[in-house]
PDB file of C-alpha atoms in Angstrom:
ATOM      1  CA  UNK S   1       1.968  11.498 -13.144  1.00 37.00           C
ATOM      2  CA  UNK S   2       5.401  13.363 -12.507  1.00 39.00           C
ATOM      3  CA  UNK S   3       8.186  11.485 -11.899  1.00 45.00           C
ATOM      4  CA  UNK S   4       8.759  10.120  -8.053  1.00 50.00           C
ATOM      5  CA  UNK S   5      12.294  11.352  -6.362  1.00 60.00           C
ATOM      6  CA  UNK S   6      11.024   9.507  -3.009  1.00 81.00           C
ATOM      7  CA  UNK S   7      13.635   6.365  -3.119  1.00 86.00           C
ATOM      8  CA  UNK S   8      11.040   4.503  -0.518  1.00 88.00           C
ATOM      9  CA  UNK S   9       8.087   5.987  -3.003  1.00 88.00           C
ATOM     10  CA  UNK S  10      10.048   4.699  -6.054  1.00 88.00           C
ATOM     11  CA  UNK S  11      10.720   1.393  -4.892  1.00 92.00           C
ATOM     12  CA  UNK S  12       6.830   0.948  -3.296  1.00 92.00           C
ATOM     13  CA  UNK S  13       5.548   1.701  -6.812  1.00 90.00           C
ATOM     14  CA  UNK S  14       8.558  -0.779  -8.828  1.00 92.00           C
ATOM     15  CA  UNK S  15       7.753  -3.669  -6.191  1.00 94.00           C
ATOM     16  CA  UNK S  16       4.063  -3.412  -5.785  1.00 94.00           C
ATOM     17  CA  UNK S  17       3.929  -3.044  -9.981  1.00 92.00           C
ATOM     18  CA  UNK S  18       4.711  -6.586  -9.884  1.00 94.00           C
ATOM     19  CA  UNK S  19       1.517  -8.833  -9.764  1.00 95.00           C
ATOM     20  CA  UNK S  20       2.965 -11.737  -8.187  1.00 95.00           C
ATOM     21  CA  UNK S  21       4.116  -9.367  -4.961  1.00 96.00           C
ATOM     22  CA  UNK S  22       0.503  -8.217  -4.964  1.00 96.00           C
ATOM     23  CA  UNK S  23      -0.620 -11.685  -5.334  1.00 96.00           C
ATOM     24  CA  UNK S  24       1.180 -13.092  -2.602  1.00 96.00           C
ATOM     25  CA  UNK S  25       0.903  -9.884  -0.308  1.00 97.00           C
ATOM     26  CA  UNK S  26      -2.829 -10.308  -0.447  1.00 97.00           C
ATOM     27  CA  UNK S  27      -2.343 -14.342  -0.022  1.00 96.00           C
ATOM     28  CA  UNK S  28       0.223 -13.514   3.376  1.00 95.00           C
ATOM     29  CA  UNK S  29      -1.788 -10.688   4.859  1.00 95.00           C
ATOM     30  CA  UNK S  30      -5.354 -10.166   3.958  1.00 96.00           C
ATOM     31  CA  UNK S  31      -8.089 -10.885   6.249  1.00 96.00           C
ATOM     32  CA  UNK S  32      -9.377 -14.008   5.297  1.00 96.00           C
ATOM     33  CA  UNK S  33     -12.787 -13.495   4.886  1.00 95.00           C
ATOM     34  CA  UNK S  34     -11.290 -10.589   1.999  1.00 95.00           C
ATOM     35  CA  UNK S  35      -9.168 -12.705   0.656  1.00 95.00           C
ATOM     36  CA  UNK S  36     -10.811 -15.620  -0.296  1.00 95.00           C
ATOM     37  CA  UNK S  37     -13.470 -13.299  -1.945  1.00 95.00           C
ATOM     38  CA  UNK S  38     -10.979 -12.322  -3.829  1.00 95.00           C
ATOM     39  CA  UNK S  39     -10.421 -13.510  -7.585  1.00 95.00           C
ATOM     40  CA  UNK S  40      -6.540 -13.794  -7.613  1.00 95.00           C
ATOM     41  CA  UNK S  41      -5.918 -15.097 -11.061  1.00 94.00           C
ATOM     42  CA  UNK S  42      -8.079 -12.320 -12.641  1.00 93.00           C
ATOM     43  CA  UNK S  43      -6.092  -9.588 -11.117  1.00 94.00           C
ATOM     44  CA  UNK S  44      -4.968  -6.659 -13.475  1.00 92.00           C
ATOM     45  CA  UNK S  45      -3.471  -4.059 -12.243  1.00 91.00           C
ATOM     46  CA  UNK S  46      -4.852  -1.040 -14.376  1.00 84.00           C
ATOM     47  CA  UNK S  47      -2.731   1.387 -16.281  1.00 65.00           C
ATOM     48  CA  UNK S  48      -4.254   4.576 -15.487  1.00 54.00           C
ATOM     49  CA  UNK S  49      -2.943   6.831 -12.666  1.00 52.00           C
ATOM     50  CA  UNK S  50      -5.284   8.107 -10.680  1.00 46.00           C
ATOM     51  CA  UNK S  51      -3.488  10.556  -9.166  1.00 46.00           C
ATOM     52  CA  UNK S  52      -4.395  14.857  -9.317  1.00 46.00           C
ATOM     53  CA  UNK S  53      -1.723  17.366  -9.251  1.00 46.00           C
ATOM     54  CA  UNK S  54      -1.951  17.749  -5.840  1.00 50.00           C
ATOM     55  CA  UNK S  55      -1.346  14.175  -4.483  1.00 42.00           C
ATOM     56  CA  UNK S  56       1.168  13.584  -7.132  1.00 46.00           C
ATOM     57  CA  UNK S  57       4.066  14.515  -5.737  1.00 40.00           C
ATOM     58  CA  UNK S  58       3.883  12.696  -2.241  1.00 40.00           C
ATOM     59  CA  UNK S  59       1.595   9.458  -3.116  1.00 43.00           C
ATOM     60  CA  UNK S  60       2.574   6.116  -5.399  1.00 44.00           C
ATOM     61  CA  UNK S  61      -0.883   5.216  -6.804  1.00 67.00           C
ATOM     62  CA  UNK S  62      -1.265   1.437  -7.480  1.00 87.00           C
ATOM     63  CA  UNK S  63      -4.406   0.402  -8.409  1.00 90.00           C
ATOM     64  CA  UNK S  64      -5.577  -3.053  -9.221  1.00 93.00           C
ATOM     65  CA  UNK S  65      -9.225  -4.724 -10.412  1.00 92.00           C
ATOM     66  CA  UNK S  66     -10.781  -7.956 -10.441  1.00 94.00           C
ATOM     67  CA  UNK S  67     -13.589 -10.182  -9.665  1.00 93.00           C
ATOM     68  CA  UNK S  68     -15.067  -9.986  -5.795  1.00 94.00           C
ATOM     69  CA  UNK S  69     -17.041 -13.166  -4.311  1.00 92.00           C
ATOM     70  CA  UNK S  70     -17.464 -14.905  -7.654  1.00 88.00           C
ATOM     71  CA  UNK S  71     -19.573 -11.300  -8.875  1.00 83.00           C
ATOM     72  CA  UNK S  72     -18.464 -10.149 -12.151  1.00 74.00           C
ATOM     73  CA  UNK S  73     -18.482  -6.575 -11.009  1.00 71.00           C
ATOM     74  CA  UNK S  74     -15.283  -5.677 -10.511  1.00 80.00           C
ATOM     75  CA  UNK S  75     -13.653  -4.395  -6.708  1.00 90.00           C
ATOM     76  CA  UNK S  76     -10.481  -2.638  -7.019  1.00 91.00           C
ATOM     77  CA  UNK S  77      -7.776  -2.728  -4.498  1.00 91.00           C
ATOM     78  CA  UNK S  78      -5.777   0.686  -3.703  1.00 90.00           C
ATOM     79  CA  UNK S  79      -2.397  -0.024  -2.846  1.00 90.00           C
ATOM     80  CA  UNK S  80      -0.513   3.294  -0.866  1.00 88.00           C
ATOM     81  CA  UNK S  81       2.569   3.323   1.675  1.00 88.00           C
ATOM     82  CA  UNK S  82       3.677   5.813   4.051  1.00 91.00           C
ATOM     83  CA  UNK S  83       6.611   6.401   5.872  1.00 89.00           C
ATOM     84  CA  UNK S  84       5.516   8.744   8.632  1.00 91.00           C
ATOM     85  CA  UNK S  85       1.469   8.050  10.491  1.00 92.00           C
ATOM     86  CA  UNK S  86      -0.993  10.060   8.178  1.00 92.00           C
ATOM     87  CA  UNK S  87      -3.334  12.683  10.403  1.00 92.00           C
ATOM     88  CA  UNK S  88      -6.404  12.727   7.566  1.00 94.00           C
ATOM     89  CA  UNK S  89      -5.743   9.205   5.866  1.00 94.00           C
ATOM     90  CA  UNK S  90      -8.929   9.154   4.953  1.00 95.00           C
ATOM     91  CA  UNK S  91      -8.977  12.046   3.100  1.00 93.00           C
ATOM     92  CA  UNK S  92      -6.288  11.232   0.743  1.00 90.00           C
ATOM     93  CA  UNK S  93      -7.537   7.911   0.293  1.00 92.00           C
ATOM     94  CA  UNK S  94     -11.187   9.550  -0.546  1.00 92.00           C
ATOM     95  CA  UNK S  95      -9.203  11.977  -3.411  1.00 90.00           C
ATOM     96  CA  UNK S  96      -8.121   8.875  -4.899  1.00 89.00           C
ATOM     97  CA  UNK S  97     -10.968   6.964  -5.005  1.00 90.00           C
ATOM     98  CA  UNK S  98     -13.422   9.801  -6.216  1.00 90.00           C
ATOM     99  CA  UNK S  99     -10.641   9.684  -8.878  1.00 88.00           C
ATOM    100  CA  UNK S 100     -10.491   6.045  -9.458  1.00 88.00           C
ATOM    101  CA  UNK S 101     -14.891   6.667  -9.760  1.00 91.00           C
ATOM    102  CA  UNK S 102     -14.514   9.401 -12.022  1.00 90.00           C
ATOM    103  CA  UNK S 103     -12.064   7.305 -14.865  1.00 87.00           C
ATOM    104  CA  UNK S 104     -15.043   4.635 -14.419  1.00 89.00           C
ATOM    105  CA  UNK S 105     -17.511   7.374 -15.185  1.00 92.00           C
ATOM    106  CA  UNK S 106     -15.698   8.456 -18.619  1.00 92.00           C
ATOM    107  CA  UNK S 107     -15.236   5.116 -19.712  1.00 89.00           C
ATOM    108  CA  UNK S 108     -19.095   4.046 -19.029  1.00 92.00           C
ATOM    109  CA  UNK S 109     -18.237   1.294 -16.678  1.00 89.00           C
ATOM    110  CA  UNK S 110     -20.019   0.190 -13.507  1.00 90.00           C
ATOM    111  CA  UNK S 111     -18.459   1.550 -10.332  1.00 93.00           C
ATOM    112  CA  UNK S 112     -15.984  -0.683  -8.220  1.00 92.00           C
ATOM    113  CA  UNK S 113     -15.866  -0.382  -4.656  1.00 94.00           C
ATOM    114  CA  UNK S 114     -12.399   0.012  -3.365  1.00 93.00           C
ATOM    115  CA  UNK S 115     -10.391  -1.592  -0.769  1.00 95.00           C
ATOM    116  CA  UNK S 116      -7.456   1.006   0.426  1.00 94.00           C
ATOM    117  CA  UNK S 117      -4.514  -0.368   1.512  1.00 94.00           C
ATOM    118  CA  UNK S 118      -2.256   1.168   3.385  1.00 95.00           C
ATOM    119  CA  UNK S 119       1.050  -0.143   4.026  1.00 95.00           C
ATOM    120  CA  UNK S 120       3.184   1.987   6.879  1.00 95.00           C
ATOM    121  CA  UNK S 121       6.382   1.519   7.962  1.00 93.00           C
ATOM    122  CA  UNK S 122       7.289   4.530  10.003  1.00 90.00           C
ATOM    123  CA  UNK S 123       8.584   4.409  13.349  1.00 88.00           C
ATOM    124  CA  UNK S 124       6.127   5.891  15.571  1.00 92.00           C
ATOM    125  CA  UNK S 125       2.694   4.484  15.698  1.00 92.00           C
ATOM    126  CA  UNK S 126       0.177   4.742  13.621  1.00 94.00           C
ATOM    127  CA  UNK S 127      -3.178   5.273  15.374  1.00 93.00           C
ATOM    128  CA  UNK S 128      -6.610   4.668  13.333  1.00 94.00           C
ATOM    129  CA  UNK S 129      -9.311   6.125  13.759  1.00 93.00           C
ATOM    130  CA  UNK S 130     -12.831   6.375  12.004  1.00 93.00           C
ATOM    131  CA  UNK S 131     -13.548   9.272   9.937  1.00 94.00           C
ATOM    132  CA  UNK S 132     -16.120  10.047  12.221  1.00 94.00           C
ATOM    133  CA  UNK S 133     -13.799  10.563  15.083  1.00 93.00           C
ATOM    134  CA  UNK S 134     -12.048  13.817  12.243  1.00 94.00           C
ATOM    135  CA  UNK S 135     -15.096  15.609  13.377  1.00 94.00           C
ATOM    136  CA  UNK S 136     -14.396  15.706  17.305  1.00 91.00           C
ATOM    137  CA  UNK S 137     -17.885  14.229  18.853  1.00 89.00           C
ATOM    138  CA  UNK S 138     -20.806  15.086  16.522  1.00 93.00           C
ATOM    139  CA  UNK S 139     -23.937  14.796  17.000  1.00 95.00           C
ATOM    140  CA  UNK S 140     -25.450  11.413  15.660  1.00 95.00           C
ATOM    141  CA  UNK S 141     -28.149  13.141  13.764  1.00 97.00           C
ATOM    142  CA  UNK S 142     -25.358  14.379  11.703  1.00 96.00           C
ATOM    143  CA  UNK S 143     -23.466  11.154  10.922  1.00 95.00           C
ATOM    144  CA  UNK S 144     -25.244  10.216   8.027  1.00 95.00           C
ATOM    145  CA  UNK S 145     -23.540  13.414   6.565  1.00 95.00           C
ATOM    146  CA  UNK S 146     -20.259  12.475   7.250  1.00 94.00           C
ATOM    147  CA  UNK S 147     -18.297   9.686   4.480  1.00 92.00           C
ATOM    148  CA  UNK S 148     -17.918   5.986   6.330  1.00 91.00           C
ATOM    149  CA  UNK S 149     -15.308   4.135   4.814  1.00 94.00           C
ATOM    150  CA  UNK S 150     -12.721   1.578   6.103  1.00 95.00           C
ATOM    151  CA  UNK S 151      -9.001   0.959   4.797  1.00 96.00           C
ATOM    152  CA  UNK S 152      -6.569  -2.028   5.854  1.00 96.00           C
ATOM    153  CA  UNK S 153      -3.514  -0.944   7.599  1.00 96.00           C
ATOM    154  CA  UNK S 154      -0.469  -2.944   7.353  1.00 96.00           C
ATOM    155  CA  UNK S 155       2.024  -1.657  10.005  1.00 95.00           C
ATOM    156  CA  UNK S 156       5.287  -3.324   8.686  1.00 94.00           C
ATOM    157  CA  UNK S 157       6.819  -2.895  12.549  1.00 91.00           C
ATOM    158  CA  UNK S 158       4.271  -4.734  13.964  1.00 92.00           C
ATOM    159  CA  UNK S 159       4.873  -7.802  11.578  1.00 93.00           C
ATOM    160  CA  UNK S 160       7.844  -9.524  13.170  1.00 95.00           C
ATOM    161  CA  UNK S 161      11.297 -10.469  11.123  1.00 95.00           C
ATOM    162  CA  UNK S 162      10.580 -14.524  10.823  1.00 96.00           C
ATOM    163  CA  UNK S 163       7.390 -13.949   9.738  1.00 96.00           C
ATOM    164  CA  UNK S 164       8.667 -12.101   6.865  1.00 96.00           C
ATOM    165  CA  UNK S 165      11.310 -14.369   6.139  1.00 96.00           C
ATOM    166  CA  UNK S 166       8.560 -17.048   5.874  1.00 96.00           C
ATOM    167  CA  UNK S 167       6.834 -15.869   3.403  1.00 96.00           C
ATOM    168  CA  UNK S 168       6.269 -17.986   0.195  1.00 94.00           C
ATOM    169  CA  UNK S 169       7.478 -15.561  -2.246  1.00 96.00           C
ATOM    170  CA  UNK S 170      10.912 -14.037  -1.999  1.00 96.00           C
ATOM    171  CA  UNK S 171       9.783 -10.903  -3.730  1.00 96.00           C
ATOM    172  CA  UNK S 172       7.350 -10.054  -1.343  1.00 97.00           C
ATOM    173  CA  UNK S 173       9.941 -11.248   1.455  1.00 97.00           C
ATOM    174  CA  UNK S 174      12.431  -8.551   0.237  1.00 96.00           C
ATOM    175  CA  UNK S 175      10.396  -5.834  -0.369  1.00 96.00           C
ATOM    176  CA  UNK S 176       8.177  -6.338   3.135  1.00 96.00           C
ATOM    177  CA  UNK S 177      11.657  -6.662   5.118  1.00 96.00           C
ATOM    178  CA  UNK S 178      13.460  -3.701   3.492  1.00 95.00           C
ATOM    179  CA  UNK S 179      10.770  -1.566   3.621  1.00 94.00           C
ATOM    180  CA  UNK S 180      10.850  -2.199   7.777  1.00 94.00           C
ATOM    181  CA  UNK S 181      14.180  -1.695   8.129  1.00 93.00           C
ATOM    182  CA  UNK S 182      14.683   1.157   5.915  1.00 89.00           C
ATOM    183  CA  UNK S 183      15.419   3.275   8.783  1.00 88.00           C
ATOM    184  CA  UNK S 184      17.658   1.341  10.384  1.00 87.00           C
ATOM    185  CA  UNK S 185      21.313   2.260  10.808  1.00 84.00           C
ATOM    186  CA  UNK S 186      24.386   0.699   9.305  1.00 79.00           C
ATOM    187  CA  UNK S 187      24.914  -1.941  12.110  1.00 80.00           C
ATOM    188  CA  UNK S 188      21.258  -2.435  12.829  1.00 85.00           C
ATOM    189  CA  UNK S 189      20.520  -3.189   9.094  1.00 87.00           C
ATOM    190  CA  UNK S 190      23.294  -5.416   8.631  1.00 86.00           C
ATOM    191  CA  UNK S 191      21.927  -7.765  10.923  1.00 89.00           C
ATOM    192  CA  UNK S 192      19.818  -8.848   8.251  1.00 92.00           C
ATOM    193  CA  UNK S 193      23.108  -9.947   6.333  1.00 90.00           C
ATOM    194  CA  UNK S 194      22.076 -13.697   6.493  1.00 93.00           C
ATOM    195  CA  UNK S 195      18.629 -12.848   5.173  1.00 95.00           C
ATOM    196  CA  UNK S 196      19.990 -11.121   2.119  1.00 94.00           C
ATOM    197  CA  UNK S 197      22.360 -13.669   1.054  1.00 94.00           C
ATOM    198  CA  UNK S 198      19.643 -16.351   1.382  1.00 95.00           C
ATOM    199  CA  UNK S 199      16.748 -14.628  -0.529  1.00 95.00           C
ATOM    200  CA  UNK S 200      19.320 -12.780  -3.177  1.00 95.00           C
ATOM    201  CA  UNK S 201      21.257 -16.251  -4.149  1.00 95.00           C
ATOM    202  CA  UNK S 202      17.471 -17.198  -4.636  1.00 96.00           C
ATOM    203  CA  UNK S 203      16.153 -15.079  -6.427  1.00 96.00           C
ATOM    204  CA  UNK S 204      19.857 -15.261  -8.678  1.00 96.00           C
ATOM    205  CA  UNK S 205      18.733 -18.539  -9.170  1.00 96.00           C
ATOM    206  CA  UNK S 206      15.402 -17.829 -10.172  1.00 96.00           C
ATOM    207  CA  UNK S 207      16.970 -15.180 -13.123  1.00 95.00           C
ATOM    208  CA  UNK S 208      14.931 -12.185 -11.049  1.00 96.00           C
ATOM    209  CA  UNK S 209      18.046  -9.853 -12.343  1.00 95.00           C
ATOM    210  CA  UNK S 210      15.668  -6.890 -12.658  1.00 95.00           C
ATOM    211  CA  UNK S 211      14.037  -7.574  -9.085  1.00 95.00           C
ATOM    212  CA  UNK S 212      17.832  -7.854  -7.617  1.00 94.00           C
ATOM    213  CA  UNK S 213      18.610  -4.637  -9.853  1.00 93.00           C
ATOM    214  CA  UNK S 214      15.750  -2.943  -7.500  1.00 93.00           C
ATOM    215  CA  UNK S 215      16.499  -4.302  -4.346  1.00 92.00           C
ATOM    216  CA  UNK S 216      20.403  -2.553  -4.503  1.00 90.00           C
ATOM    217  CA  UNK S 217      19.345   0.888  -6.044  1.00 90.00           C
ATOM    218  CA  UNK S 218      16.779   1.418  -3.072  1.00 91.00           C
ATOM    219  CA  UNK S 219      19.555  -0.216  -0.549  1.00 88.00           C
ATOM    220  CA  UNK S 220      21.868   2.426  -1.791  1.00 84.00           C
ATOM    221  CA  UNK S 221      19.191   5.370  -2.325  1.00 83.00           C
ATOM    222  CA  UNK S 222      16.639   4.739   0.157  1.00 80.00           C
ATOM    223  CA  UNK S 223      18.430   3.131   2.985  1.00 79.00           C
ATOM    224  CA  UNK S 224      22.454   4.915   1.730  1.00 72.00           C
ATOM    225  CA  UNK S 225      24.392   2.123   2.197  1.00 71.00           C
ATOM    226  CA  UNK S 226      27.379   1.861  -0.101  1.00 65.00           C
ATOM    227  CA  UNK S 227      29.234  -1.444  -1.153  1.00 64.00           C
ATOM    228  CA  UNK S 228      32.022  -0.942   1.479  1.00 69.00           C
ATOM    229  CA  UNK S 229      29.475  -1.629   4.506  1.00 73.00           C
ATOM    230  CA  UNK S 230      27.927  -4.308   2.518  1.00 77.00           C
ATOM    231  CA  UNK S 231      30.944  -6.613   2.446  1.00 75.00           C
ATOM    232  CA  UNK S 232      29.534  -8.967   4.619  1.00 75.00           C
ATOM    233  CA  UNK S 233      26.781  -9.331   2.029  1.00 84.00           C
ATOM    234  CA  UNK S 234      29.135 -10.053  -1.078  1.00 81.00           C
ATOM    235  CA  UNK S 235      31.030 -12.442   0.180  1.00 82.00           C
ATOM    236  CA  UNK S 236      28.438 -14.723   0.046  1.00 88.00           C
ATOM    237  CA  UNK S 237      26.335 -14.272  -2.903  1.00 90.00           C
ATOM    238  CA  UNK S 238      26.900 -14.899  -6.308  1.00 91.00           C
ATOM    239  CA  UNK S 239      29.307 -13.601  -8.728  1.00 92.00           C
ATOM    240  CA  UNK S 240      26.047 -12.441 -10.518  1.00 94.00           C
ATOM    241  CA  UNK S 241      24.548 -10.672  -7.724  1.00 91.00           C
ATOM    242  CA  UNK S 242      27.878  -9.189  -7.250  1.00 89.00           C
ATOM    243  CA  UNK S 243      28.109  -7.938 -10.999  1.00 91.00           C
ATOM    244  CA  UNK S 244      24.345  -6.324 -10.836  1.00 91.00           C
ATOM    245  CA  UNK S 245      25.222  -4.121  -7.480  1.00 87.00           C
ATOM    246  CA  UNK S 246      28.430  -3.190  -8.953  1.00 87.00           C
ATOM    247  CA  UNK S 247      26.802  -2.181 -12.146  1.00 89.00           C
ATOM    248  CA  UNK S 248      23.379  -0.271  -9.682  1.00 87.00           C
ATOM    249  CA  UNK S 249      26.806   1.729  -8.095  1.00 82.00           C
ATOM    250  CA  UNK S 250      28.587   2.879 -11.188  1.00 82.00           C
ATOM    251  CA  UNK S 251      25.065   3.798 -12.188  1.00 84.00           C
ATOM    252  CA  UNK S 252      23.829   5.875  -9.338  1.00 80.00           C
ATOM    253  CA  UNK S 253      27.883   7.301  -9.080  1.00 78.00           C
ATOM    254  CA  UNK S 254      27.221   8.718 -12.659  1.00 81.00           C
ATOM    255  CA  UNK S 255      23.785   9.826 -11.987  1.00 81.00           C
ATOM    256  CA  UNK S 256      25.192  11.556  -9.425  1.00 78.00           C
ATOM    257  CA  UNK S 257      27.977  13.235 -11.234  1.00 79.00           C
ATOM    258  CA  UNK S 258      25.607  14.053 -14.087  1.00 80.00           C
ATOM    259  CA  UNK S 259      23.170  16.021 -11.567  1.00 80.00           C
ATOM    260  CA  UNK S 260      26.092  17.884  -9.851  1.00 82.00           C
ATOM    261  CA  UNK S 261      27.421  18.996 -13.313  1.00 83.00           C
ATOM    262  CA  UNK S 262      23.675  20.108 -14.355  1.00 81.00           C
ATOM    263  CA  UNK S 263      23.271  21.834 -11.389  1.00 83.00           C
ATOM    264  CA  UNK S 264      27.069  24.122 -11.847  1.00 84.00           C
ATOM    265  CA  UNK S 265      25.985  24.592 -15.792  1.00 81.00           C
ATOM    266  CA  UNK S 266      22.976  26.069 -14.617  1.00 80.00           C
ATOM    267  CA  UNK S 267      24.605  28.538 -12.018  1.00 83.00           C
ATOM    268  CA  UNK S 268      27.076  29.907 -14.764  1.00 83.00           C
ATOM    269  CA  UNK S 269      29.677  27.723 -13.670  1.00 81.00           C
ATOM    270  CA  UNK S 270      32.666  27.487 -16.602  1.00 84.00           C
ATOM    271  CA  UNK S 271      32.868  24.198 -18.271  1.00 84.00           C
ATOM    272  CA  UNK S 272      37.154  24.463 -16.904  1.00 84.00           C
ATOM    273  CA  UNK S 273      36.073  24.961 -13.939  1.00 84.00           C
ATOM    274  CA  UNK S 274      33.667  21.840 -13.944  1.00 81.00           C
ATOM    275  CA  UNK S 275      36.497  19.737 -15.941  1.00 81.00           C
ATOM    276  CA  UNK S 276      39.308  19.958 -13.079  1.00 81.00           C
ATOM    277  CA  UNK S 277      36.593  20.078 -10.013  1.00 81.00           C
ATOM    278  CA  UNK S 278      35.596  16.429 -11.315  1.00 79.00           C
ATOM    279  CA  UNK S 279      38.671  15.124 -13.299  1.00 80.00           C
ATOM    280  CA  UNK S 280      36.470  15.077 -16.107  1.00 80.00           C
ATOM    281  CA  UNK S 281      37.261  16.153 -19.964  1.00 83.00           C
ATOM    282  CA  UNK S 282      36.176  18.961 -21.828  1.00 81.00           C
ATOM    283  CA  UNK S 283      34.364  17.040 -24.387  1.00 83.00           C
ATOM    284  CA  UNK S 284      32.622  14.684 -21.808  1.00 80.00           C
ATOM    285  CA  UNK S 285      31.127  17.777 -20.426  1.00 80.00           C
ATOM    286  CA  UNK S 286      30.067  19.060 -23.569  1.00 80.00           C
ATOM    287  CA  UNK S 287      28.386  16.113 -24.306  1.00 79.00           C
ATOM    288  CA  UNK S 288      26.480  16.107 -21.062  1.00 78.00           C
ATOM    289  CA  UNK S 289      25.686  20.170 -21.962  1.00 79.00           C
ATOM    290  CA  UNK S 290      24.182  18.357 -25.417  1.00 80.00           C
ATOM    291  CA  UNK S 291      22.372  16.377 -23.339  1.00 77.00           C
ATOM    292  CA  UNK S 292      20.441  18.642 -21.406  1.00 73.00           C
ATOM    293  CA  UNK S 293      19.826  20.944 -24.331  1.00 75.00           C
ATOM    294  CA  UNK S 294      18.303  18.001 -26.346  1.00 74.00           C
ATOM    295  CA  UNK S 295      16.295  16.903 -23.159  1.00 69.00           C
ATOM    296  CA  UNK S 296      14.936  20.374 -22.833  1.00 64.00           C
ATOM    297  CA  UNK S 297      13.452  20.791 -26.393  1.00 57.00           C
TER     298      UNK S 297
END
């Protein structure tokens, strides 16, 4: 699967990887009469990808297996997001199961049925419809032509803030609430200032460095706010938590650098040039030209 350059994509697929925010996301949200079908402690998440070239590039397959109503055939959940209300879900959702069928099929295994999940948090609404209804008003005779299948829809806006903030498990708390407010601007967001320091000193105290790690790359990337408007934020937490964003910004401020120094190598721009436009040294940028030669072989 290429590499995803969505930050709401990227961060989706690093949350959602974790099988206690899958746990507990099924645990908070699921129907019931799903979820307590559902074998929790058996649940793998699998390590193929099931997407094709084409969905690739716009879709964050995560894919998990287990047990279904005590029945040691195996069901396997589909876990996608979307930022924006999806015309043809189904017909995404049908490319990945067929492929999540066909891996079964090579390896010889019995075929899983699978629950699609969608979870949205765009800003308009997100209206559902059967698959039927793709087909304007056909006539019933031809219905058993036409592919019935249901997916759960999560619509993030339509889960409100304390709710979130109750859930048992801080990871999935973070991740649901960012997610929502991940369009929100600066003021709007920062609202959510007493939120963060709660859940981050948490999780700070639970040693979830990598989750924390996570949380500030996508809050810079995905939602582009920088340290200065988080202030109110830093102030609060931990010297720790401080340390990790500090460290995510240098990061992402040399990642940045790097990619804007690519970018003038590859346009014939002279490494003199590229040393006073950045304040950098000569040598630094021929080790970044090493670089990029050595990734390219």
């Amino acid at each position: 699967m290429s590499q995803l350059n969505n930050p709401h994509d990227k961060f989706f697929k690093e949350t959602f990887s974790r099988l206690e925010i899958v746990q507990s996301f099924i645990e908070e949200t699921f129907p019931v009469e799903i979820r307590e079908k559902i074998n929790l402690p058996k649940l793998k998440k699998t390590n193929s990808s099931f997407t094709d070239a084409d969905l690739s590039e716009h879709l964050a397959d995560i894919v998990y297996q287990t047990e279904y109503a005590g029945q040691q055939a195996l069901v396997s959940l589909l876990f996608e997001h979307k930022s924006y209300p999806e015309k043809y879900p189904h017909l995404q959702l049908l490319r990945y199961m067929n492929n999540v069928w066909l891996e079964e099929q090579k390896q010889n295994k019995q075929l899983s049925v699978v629950i699609s999940t969608v979870i949205y948090h765009g800003e308009a609404h997100w209206k559902k419809l059967s698959m039927i209804a793709y087909f304007g008003n056909p006539h019933e005779s031809l219905h058993q032509f036409i592919p019935q299948f249901d997916y759960l829809l999560f619509s993030l806006n339509e889960i409100e803030d304390y709710q979130i903030e109750n859930f048992k498990n801080d990871l999935l708390s973070v991740t649901t609430m960012l997610m929502k407010h991940s369009r929100d601007k600066s003021n709007n967001f920062l609202n959510l200032a007493p939120f963060l320091v709660n859940k981050l000193n948490a999780l700070d105290a639970a040693h979830q460095d990598d989750f924390i790690k996570t949380t500030f790359r996508y809050i810079e990337e995905g939602i582009s706010l920088t340290q200065n408007k988080l202030s109110p934020i830093f102030t609060k937490v931990s010297q720790n938590v401080n340390n990790i964003a500090m460290t995510i910004a240098d990061e992402i401020r040399e990642e940045t650098t790097f990619n804007n120094i690519k970018s003038l190598l590859q346009n014939g721009a002279s490494i003199e040039l590229i040393s006073k436009s950045f304040g950098i040294s000569v040598q630094k940028i021929e080790e970044i030209m090493k670089k990029l030669k050595s990734s390219s072989n």
